[in-house]
Amino acid sequence: MPNKQEETQYLAPIIACANHKGGVAKTTTVVNLAAEFSRKGCSVLVVDLDPQGNASSHIGKIDPNMYEKNAMNLFCDRNTRLDKRLVAELIQTDVNPGFENVSYIPSSEDMDSITETLRTKSNRPVEELKARLQLIRDVFDIILIDCPPSLNLLTGNAISAATHYIIPVDTSTDYSRSGLLRLANFIEYTSTDTNPDLMYLGALLTRHSASINAQKAVAFEVSSIEENMRGSTGNGGVLPVYIHNSSKVGEASILRVPVRKIARSNKVAEDYKNLAHFLMEKLALQKSMIDEVA
Ligand SMILES: Nc1ncnc2c1ncn2[C@@H]1O[C@H](COP(=O)(O)OP(=O)(O)O)[C@@H](O)[C@H]1O
Ligand SMILES: [Mg+2]
């Protein structure tokens, strides 16, 4: 029988934002969602698994490569597997304005070399991240993982560690049906063994305009692929909130703040606010949330 404390222990959901296609707004989504969750009173952890470190440099004040320890240690430092304090040492809290309740684990330029290291040194190369994040799930309200633009061991680790995932699809550029199917196969193949309870939250249409016919066609095609992929669980589909296109997104990333910080009533800021609201209800985040500051 579990004791009372175990019954009531809160474990943060872990959402991976994945797509091997670059430039589809994975990082933009992670960064702005993190800010919106934080405005709603959640304590948020962002784990940056992309060697390019865009999420780290957007959220953090310091060049991610200046940190002695970073996400590499989540994979290569054996001691972090069992010691919560060592994982906690990797978490940074020195953040830019707009990310007040957000912490992050910075990535490193060397992360690409992890694949080789893990394949030779680990018995379970795809489950290293999972072991570490399990140790700190009770510390945060929500954990977001920014994935690199490839179907490698880093993305595999994210898929094994996550409780949920989102696939951003940019409807404003050339879109690949076969790419989406390949991604779905990779996720299914990886999670069947390592993470059978993984839940798909859905495809997130980004830079989307519902009034441009070509983009409408892409959205329609994505939703028909999604319908076919739903399977017996009924998970997934296209998320009910989509993200508009706005030049403020690029501006915010240059200034290293959430979009809301430079354009309060911007459509994209509103979209991410609505997406955070939707996800909070869907995931039933359990910590007491304060009213958002207007
Ligand atoms: N909703 C949006 N409107 C306009 N530009 C966007 C939007 N979302 C992302 N972008 C831009 O698209 C580019 C790629 O976004 P990014 O989040 O870095 O993608 P990924 O992490 O998938 O590679 C960036 O220059 C970003 O500023
Ligand atoms: Mg990115």
Short mmCIF file of C-alpha atoms and ligand atoms in Angstrom, two decimals:
data_model
loop_
_atom_site.label_atom_id
_atom_site.label_comp_id
_atom_site.label_asym_id
_atom_site.label_seq_id
_atom_site.Cartn_x
_atom_site.Cartn_y
_atom_site.Cartn_z
CA MET A 1 0.00 0.00 0.00
CA PRO A 2 1.46 3.42 -0.91
CA ASN A 3 1.50 5.76 2.05
CA LYS A 4 -0.45 9.01 2.04
CA GLN A 5 2.54 11.11 1.09
CA GLU A 6 3.20 9.05 -2.02
CA GLU A 7 -0.46 9.24 -3.00
CA THR A 8 -0.48 13.02 -2.97
CA GLN A 9 2.99 13.66 -4.41
CA TYR A 10 2.84 15.96 -7.42
CA LEU A 11 4.99 15.02 -10.39
CA ALA A 12 5.38 17.63 -13.11
CA PRO A 13 4.29 16.70 -16.62
CA ILE A 14 7.18 16.75 -19.07
CA ILE A 15 6.33 18.10 -22.53
CA ALA A 16 8.75 17.49 -25.39
CA CYS A 17 8.54 19.83 -28.36
CA ALA A 18 9.80 17.75 -31.27
CA ASN A 19 10.19 17.90 -35.03
CA HIS A 20 13.34 16.98 -36.92
CA LYS A 21 12.60 19.76 -39.35
CA GLY A 22 14.41 22.94 -38.30
CA GLY A 23 12.71 26.32 -38.22
CA VAL A 24 9.20 25.10 -37.39
CA ALA A 25 9.05 27.08 -34.10
CA LYS A 26 10.05 24.41 -31.56
CA THR A 27 12.23 26.84 -29.63
CA THR A 28 9.81 29.75 -30.02
CA THR A 29 7.06 27.55 -28.64
CA VAL A 30 9.09 26.29 -25.67
CA VAL A 31 10.31 29.77 -24.74
CA ASN A 32 6.95 31.55 -25.02
CA LEU A 33 5.01 28.72 -23.42
CA ALA A 34 7.48 28.72 -20.53
CA ALA A 35 6.86 32.46 -20.05
CA GLU A 36 3.08 32.02 -20.19
CA PHE A 37 3.08 29.13 -17.71
CA SER A 38 5.26 31.20 -15.43
CA ARG A 39 2.84 34.15 -15.61
CA LYS A 40 0.17 31.77 -14.43
CA GLY A 41 2.19 31.03 -11.32
CA CYS A 42 3.81 27.76 -12.41
CA SER A 43 7.44 27.08 -11.74
CA VAL A 44 8.83 25.95 -15.06
CA LEU A 45 11.96 24.10 -16.07
CA VAL A 46 13.21 24.24 -19.65
CA VAL A 47 15.66 21.54 -20.71
CA ASP A 48 17.56 22.60 -23.81
CA LEU A 49 18.71 19.60 -25.85
CA ASP A 50 19.60 21.48 -29.01
CA PRO A 51 23.38 21.99 -29.37
CA GLN A 52 22.60 25.34 -30.97
CA GLY A 53 21.36 26.49 -27.56
CA ASN A 54 18.74 28.92 -28.85
CA ALA A 55 16.35 28.33 -25.95
CA SER A 56 19.19 28.73 -23.43
CA SER A 57 20.41 31.99 -24.90
CA HIS A 58 16.86 33.33 -25.20
CA ILE A 59 15.91 32.58 -21.61
CA GLY A 60 19.27 32.96 -19.87
CA LYS A 61 21.39 36.05 -19.38
CA ILE A 62 24.67 34.22 -19.83
CA ASP A 63 26.11 32.61 -22.96
CA PRO A 64 25.22 28.93 -22.41
CA ASN A 65 28.72 27.85 -23.39
CA MET A 66 30.12 29.71 -20.41
CA TYR A 67 28.62 27.22 -18.00
CA GLU A 68 30.98 24.55 -16.78
CA LYS A 69 28.08 22.16 -16.33
CA ASN A 70 25.12 21.80 -18.65
CA ALA A 71 22.78 19.29 -20.25
CA MET A 72 25.80 17.16 -21.23
CA ASN A 73 26.03 16.17 -17.56
CA LEU A 74 22.51 14.79 -17.73
CA PHE A 75 23.83 12.21 -20.15
CA CYS A 76 27.49 11.71 -19.46
CA ASP A 77 27.90 12.17 -15.72
CA ARG A 78 26.95 8.83 -14.20
CA ASN A 79 26.54 10.33 -10.74
CA THR A 80 23.62 12.51 -11.84
CA ARG A 81 21.62 9.32 -12.49
CA LEU A 82 20.91 8.77 -8.81
CA ASP A 83 21.70 12.03 -7.08
CA LYS A 84 19.02 14.69 -7.19
CA ARG A 85 21.38 17.32 -5.81
CA LEU A 86 23.76 16.85 -8.73
CA VAL A 87 20.92 17.32 -11.19
CA ALA A 88 19.81 20.42 -9.28
CA GLU A 89 23.31 21.87 -9.71
CA LEU A 90 22.78 21.96 -13.47
CA ILE A 91 19.70 24.17 -13.21
CA GLN A 92 20.20 27.88 -13.94
CA THR A 93 17.97 30.65 -12.67
CA ASP A 94 19.67 33.77 -14.00
CA VAL A 95 17.00 34.66 -16.55
CA ASN A 96 16.02 37.53 -18.82
CA PRO A 97 12.99 39.76 -18.10
CA GLY A 98 9.71 37.95 -18.67
CA PHE A 99 11.04 34.57 -17.52
CA GLU A 100 10.86 35.24 -13.79
CA ASN A 101 9.54 31.84 -12.75
CA VAL A 102 11.51 29.88 -15.31
CA SER A 103 14.67 27.86 -14.71
CA TYR A 104 16.65 26.09 -17.39
CA ILE A 105 19.31 23.53 -18.03
CA PRO A 106 21.56 24.97 -20.75
CA SER A 107 22.67 22.94 -23.71
CA SER A 108 26.22 22.73 -24.96
CA GLU A 109 27.80 22.93 -28.41
CA ASP A 110 29.34 19.51 -27.74
CA MET A 111 26.01 17.77 -27.35
CA ASP A 112 26.23 16.35 -30.86
CA SER A 113 29.01 14.08 -29.67
CA ILE A 114 26.74 12.46 -27.13
CA THR A 115 25.38 9.92 -29.55
CA GLU A 116 28.77 8.26 -29.91
CA THR A 117 29.51 8.39 -26.17
CA LEU A 118 26.16 6.94 -25.17
CA ARG A 119 26.24 4.14 -27.69
CA THR A 120 29.54 2.91 -26.31
CA LYS A 121 29.11 3.66 -22.61
CA SER A 122 25.45 3.24 -21.76
CA ASN A 123 23.35 0.10 -21.45
CA ARG A 124 20.22 2.11 -22.05
CA PRO A 125 21.38 5.01 -24.23
CA VAL A 126 17.87 6.26 -24.90
CA GLU A 127 16.83 6.37 -21.24
CA GLU A 128 19.56 8.46 -19.64
CA LEU A 129 17.58 11.72 -19.57
CA LYS A 130 14.50 10.00 -18.19
CA ALA A 131 16.40 8.74 -15.14
CA ARG A 132 17.59 12.27 -14.32
CA LEU A 133 14.32 14.11 -14.92
CA GLN A 134 12.44 11.63 -12.75
CA LEU A 135 14.55 12.86 -9.83
CA ILE A 136 13.35 16.46 -10.15
CA ARG A 137 9.74 16.08 -11.28
CA ASP A 138 8.50 16.94 -7.80
CA VAL A 139 10.38 20.26 -7.79
CA PHE A 140 8.61 21.95 -10.73
CA ASP A 141 5.05 22.40 -11.92
CA ILE A 142 5.95 21.71 -15.51
CA ILE A 143 9.03 20.72 -17.51
CA LEU A 144 9.49 21.58 -21.20
CA ILE A 145 12.10 19.97 -23.46
CA ASP A 146 13.37 21.76 -26.56
CA CYS A 147 14.54 19.10 -29.05
CA PRO A 148 17.23 19.43 -31.72
CA PRO A 149 16.22 19.33 -35.38
CA SER A 150 17.11 15.69 -35.90
CA LEU A 151 15.90 12.20 -35.09
CA ASN A 152 18.95 11.32 -33.06
CA LEU A 153 19.62 9.97 -29.60
CA LEU A 154 18.94 13.38 -28.04
CA THR A 155 15.42 13.49 -29.45
CA GLY A 156 15.07 9.80 -28.55
CA ASN A 157 15.96 10.63 -24.95
CA ALA A 158 13.41 13.45 -24.93
CA ILE A 159 10.72 11.09 -26.19
CA SER A 160 11.59 8.48 -23.56
CA ALA A 161 11.65 11.04 -20.75
CA ALA A 162 8.51 12.97 -21.67
CA THR A 163 5.00 12.37 -20.41
CA HIS A 164 3.57 14.31 -23.37
CA TYR A 165 4.73 15.76 -26.66
CA ILE A 166 3.78 18.41 -29.20
CA ILE A 167 4.80 18.55 -32.85
CA PRO A 168 4.99 22.09 -34.23
CA VAL A 169 4.26 22.28 -37.96
CA ASP A 170 5.02 25.51 -39.81
CA THR A 171 2.23 25.96 -42.36
CA SER A 172 3.93 28.96 -44.01
CA THR A 173 6.75 26.99 -45.62
CA ASP A 174 7.11 23.90 -47.69
CA TYR A 175 5.71 21.08 -45.68
CA SER A 176 6.62 17.40 -45.93
CA ARG A 177 4.05 14.68 -45.48
CA SER A 178 6.72 11.97 -45.51
CA GLY A 179 8.71 13.93 -42.90
CA LEU A 180 5.74 13.98 -40.55
CA LEU A 181 5.16 10.26 -41.00
CA ARG A 182 8.85 9.54 -40.40
CA LEU A 183 8.71 11.53 -37.20
CA ALA A 184 5.58 9.66 -36.06
CA ASN A 185 7.32 6.33 -36.75
CA PHE A 186 10.42 7.38 -34.84
CA ILE A 187 8.35 8.41 -31.83
CA GLU A 188 6.31 5.23 -31.90
CA TYR A 189 9.38 3.05 -32.29
CA THR A 190 11.20 4.82 -29.44
CA SER A 191 8.32 5.03 -26.99
CA THR A 192 6.90 1.52 -27.43
CA ASP A 193 9.79 0.07 -25.47
CA THR A 194 10.81 2.89 -23.20
CA ASN A 195 7.71 4.98 -22.58
CA PRO A 196 4.42 3.26 -23.42
CA ASP A 197 2.35 5.83 -21.48
CA LEU A 198 3.62 8.77 -23.56
CA MET A 199 0.72 10.94 -24.67
CA TYR A 200 0.52 12.96 -27.84
CA LEU A 201 -0.99 16.39 -27.25
CA GLY A 202 -1.18 17.17 -30.95
CA ALA A 203 0.28 19.07 -33.88
CA LEU A 204 0.68 22.80 -33.31
CA LEU A 205 0.20 24.87 -36.46
CA THR A 206 2.71 27.71 -36.41
CA ARG A 207 3.06 30.87 -38.48
CA HIS A 208 -0.40 29.96 -39.60
CA SER A 209 -2.89 32.10 -41.44
CA ALA A 210 -6.39 30.69 -41.79
CA SER A 211 -7.09 33.13 -44.63
CA ILE A 212 -4.30 32.02 -46.98
CA ASN A 213 -5.50 29.15 -49.15
CA ALA A 214 -2.14 27.38 -49.43
CA GLN A 215 -1.80 27.39 -45.66
CA LYS A 216 -5.38 26.23 -45.23
CA ALA A 217 -4.54 23.31 -47.50
CA VAL A 218 -1.50 22.41 -45.40
CA ALA A 219 -3.57 22.60 -42.22
CA PHE A 220 -6.17 20.34 -43.78
CA GLU A 221 -3.58 17.82 -44.86
CA VAL A 222 -1.93 17.83 -41.43
CA SER A 223 -5.27 17.23 -39.79
CA SER A 224 -6.05 14.30 -42.10
CA ILE A 225 -2.65 12.72 -41.38
CA GLU A 226 -3.28 13.31 -37.69
CA GLU A 227 -6.69 11.63 -37.91
CA ASN A 228 -5.06 8.55 -39.41
CA MET A 229 -2.36 8.51 -36.74
CA ARG A 230 -4.74 8.84 -33.80
CA GLY A 231 -5.07 5.08 -33.40
CA SER A 232 -6.97 3.54 -30.55
CA THR A 233 -5.88 5.99 -27.86
CA GLY A 234 -7.68 8.99 -29.36
CA ASN A 235 -4.69 11.19 -28.52
CA GLY A 236 -3.26 13.82 -30.79
CA GLY A 237 -4.92 15.54 -33.71
CA VAL A 238 -4.39 19.22 -34.40
CA LEU A 239 -4.30 21.38 -31.27
CA PRO A 240 -7.28 23.74 -31.02
CA VAL A 241 -4.99 26.79 -30.68
CA TYR A 242 -2.76 27.80 -33.58
CA ILE A 243 0.05 30.35 -33.72
CA HIS A 244 -0.19 33.33 -36.07
CA ASN A 245 2.71 34.80 -38.01
CA SER A 246 4.28 37.95 -36.59
CA SER A 247 7.52 39.86 -37.07
CA LYS A 248 7.49 40.50 -33.31
CA VAL A 249 8.60 36.89 -32.76
CA GLY A 250 11.99 37.52 -34.36
CA GLU A 251 12.29 40.85 -32.59
CA ALA A 252 11.58 39.22 -29.22
CA SER A 253 14.21 36.59 -29.83
CA ILE A 254 16.83 39.25 -30.65
CA LEU A 255 15.89 41.07 -27.44
CA ARG A 256 15.74 37.75 -25.54
CA VAL A 257 12.33 38.28 -24.05
CA PRO A 258 8.94 36.61 -24.51
CA VAL A 259 6.86 38.10 -27.33
CA ARG A 260 4.42 39.46 -24.72
CA LYS A 261 7.15 41.60 -23.22
CA ILE A 262 7.55 43.73 -26.36
CA ALA A 263 4.00 43.55 -27.68
CA ARG A 264 1.45 42.87 -25.03
CA SER A 265 -1.59 42.45 -27.24
CA ASN A 266 0.26 40.84 -30.12
CA LYS A 267 -1.59 37.91 -31.72
CA VAL A 268 1.26 35.48 -31.12
CA ALA A 269 1.48 36.50 -27.47
CA GLU A 270 -2.25 35.84 -27.17
CA ASP A 271 -1.90 32.51 -28.98
CA TYR A 272 0.76 31.26 -26.58
CA LYS A 273 -1.31 32.48 -23.65
CA ASN A 274 -4.29 30.51 -24.97
CA LEU A 275 -2.13 27.47 -25.63
CA ALA A 276 -0.77 27.56 -22.09
CA HIS A 277 -4.32 27.86 -20.77
CA PHE A 278 -5.47 24.91 -22.88
CA LEU A 279 -2.54 22.75 -21.77
CA MET A 280 -2.99 23.64 -18.12
CA GLU A 281 -6.58 22.45 -18.26
CA LYS A 282 -5.71 19.39 -20.27
CA LEU A 283 -2.85 18.39 -17.97
CA ALA A 284 -4.70 19.47 -14.83
CA LEU A 285 -1.61 21.11 -13.36
CA GLN A 286 -2.06 20.61 -9.68
CA LYS A 287 -0.16 23.33 -7.93
CA SER A 288 -2.16 26.35 -6.79
CA MET A 289 -1.92 28.95 -9.48
CA ILE A 290 -2.03 32.62 -8.70
CA ASP A 291 -4.12 34.90 -10.89
CA GLU A 292 -2.11 36.10 -13.79
CA VAL A 293 -0.87 39.64 -13.60
CA ALA A 294 -2.74 41.76 -16.09
N1 LIG B 1 4.78 32.70 -35.10
C1 LIG B 1 5.89 33.14 -35.71
N2 LIG B 1 5.85 34.24 -36.51
C2 LIG B 1 6.96 34.69 -37.16
N3 LIG B 1 8.15 34.10 -37.06
C3 LIG B 1 8.27 33.01 -36.30
C4 LIG B 1 7.15 32.46 -35.58
N4 LIG B 1 7.58 31.39 -34.89
C5 LIG B 1 8.88 31.25 -35.17
N5 LIG B 1 9.30 32.22 -36.00
C6 LIG B 1 10.67 32.42 -36.52
O1 LIG B 1 11.02 31.26 -37.25
C7 LIG B 1 12.38 30.94 -37.05
C8 LIG B 1 12.51 29.53 -36.54
O2 LIG B 1 11.91 29.43 -35.26
P1 LIG B 1 12.52 28.48 -34.14
O3 LIG B 1 11.62 28.57 -32.97
O4 LIG B 1 13.96 28.78 -33.92
O5 LIG B 1 12.37 27.07 -34.85
P2 LIG B 1 13.03 25.64 -34.47
O6 LIG B 1 13.35 25.67 -33.01
O7 LIG B 1 11.98 24.65 -34.81
O8 LIG B 1 14.24 25.49 -35.34
C9 LIG B 1 12.93 31.97 -36.08
O9 LIG B 1 13.60 32.95 -36.83
C10 LIG B 1 11.70 32.53 -35.41
O10 LIG B 1 11.89 33.88 -35.01
MG MG B 2 15.22 25.32 -32.07
#
